[in-house]
Steps between C-alpha positions, in 0.01 A plus 500: 500500500864524612565702814747782551597610852647850537673616817617857535445840651183702453586862563449869454753669271576870457699550181679791335645484149612773256144481359299558816431373850232315695376490855421158651392252231475122485843335492699204624619196306186288529249726318735542202569125480132411536368757252753388243422130548126572478540559127524122458173417678667272753380422851722728709513587870700762691648446847592826670414736786334843518401748766160640588582807288493296177205597274244227426482627140851367429401150613182521291705597196723195543199273550344629177815378322427151639770526768427320829573740788397268786869453588550873566499547877344817641663621822251699706644835603807439287652711224578370151861479377605831341780581257598831342753543222635748249626423150740719304545541125662157494189303593709191575620673819292621791534635853293357783365794700302312764424141599248416772464124551199535732297173495753338266756498783320213680352329195451125540348374173216250507440315174128433434415128515372509142837623372736274695515279189565785254702388200696826478609725787643851464693620802499878460770717656475445877709385794649161397367336819147603401557351154628176656196482727272499196685212334481301825120543511441344158331158518661392173825615344422769240567418138694826491610735779607845380698733727533875462738679734711815521838630614373591850475128586852437367657694786690310768208494747271309261723320249494159673119502515489606137729214400264255674200611296703522175595135549132399508367681190503415130521853356655820631428840344732789585642802322851522358643700791361248751629204296850646517472567872365154582753314286808721534539480122484794258421289192131415505570164337738411782264650756212282379720189522597581860135561596387176333751317719315641802192294406270652235476323164416826324634852549321803358701822500297814436672794332219757506466682170771272359293181523545173690722191489396142575769247597470122537813285507683586176196661335439876484201694367471877467178700472515873420291763671261677265622855424232736632430862416405584859597347834332661800577268790717185506379400848366144495629419152714214635205359697276534195764307307499222763120487494488471122767230506319297767153560356596371157669190643200432725261527206702277266615250764829463311814588696754397236781738401340541156170613651679726746624691196137575416434590863787750495352673193153517660660631820692772315187591308293554816780691673500744208144602593572540870740791452252709298311633805567550868464198725265219399261723301599373156482135606158540663331581170709302252299299246577199282495696172771738622715211620469308172575808290820570691604135478493545123738795542734275699483242224597756234775634723665160555442305177748506217637272233868447443684281258775293655776394263 
């Protein structure tokens, strides 16, 4: 079975949206990525760090989804990374109310020996030097290295480190605002071209409820987001997207542009579930029948016949 290595934060989130609010719940990039990828029955492991305040039940839940948690370091006496945010009526925008790095501040990732030869690696949103450290620990070059990052790391203090890791990956996934910031281009087509010149062969630009774009050389593919009646919490949707993308590619073993189109659809499909409940709750109990049924909706949404004269 092909191996998928996932590196990212494991955290507590406190979230407020126009539809309600939560106290501390499971969050961080890694759980969303892993839960999404678990829908493809791949061999996946998470590398992260938690404090002594982290409930064992969360780890058990991940393990029940066939996710290897042996790479999650427990810091005795430490506190788990915490993030609090508030969304407004435009769920594409949010305010960060509180960020407490806690044990994440001194995180030095250690890749489990059994995953140093993983075919696909997902570098979830973290300090670029941490992401680089993971790539340097791999015993064999991954078939595909996927980077997710955000605008915080594009500031002057981190941009050179970010450029180093971008140069070493095959795929970068960022949102439209971040693509414009990183490239200095307003046009997303031009932005993708600039970012490709930094190193990645493939650029995925996420546009939230407006879908996602995949760029490779002169080729472009667009996948819509499924229109939903209710969206409760967009937190983790981008990470869920990355997990679905990586999980599908790990399962199929095909990293061609044509197969990445399929991966983008599967990724968008899984992200559409994530937003239906707060935190990871929807992804924890997702079943194959639900996933397949919604894939059929995607198919109907995107298929059409047209006569070309």
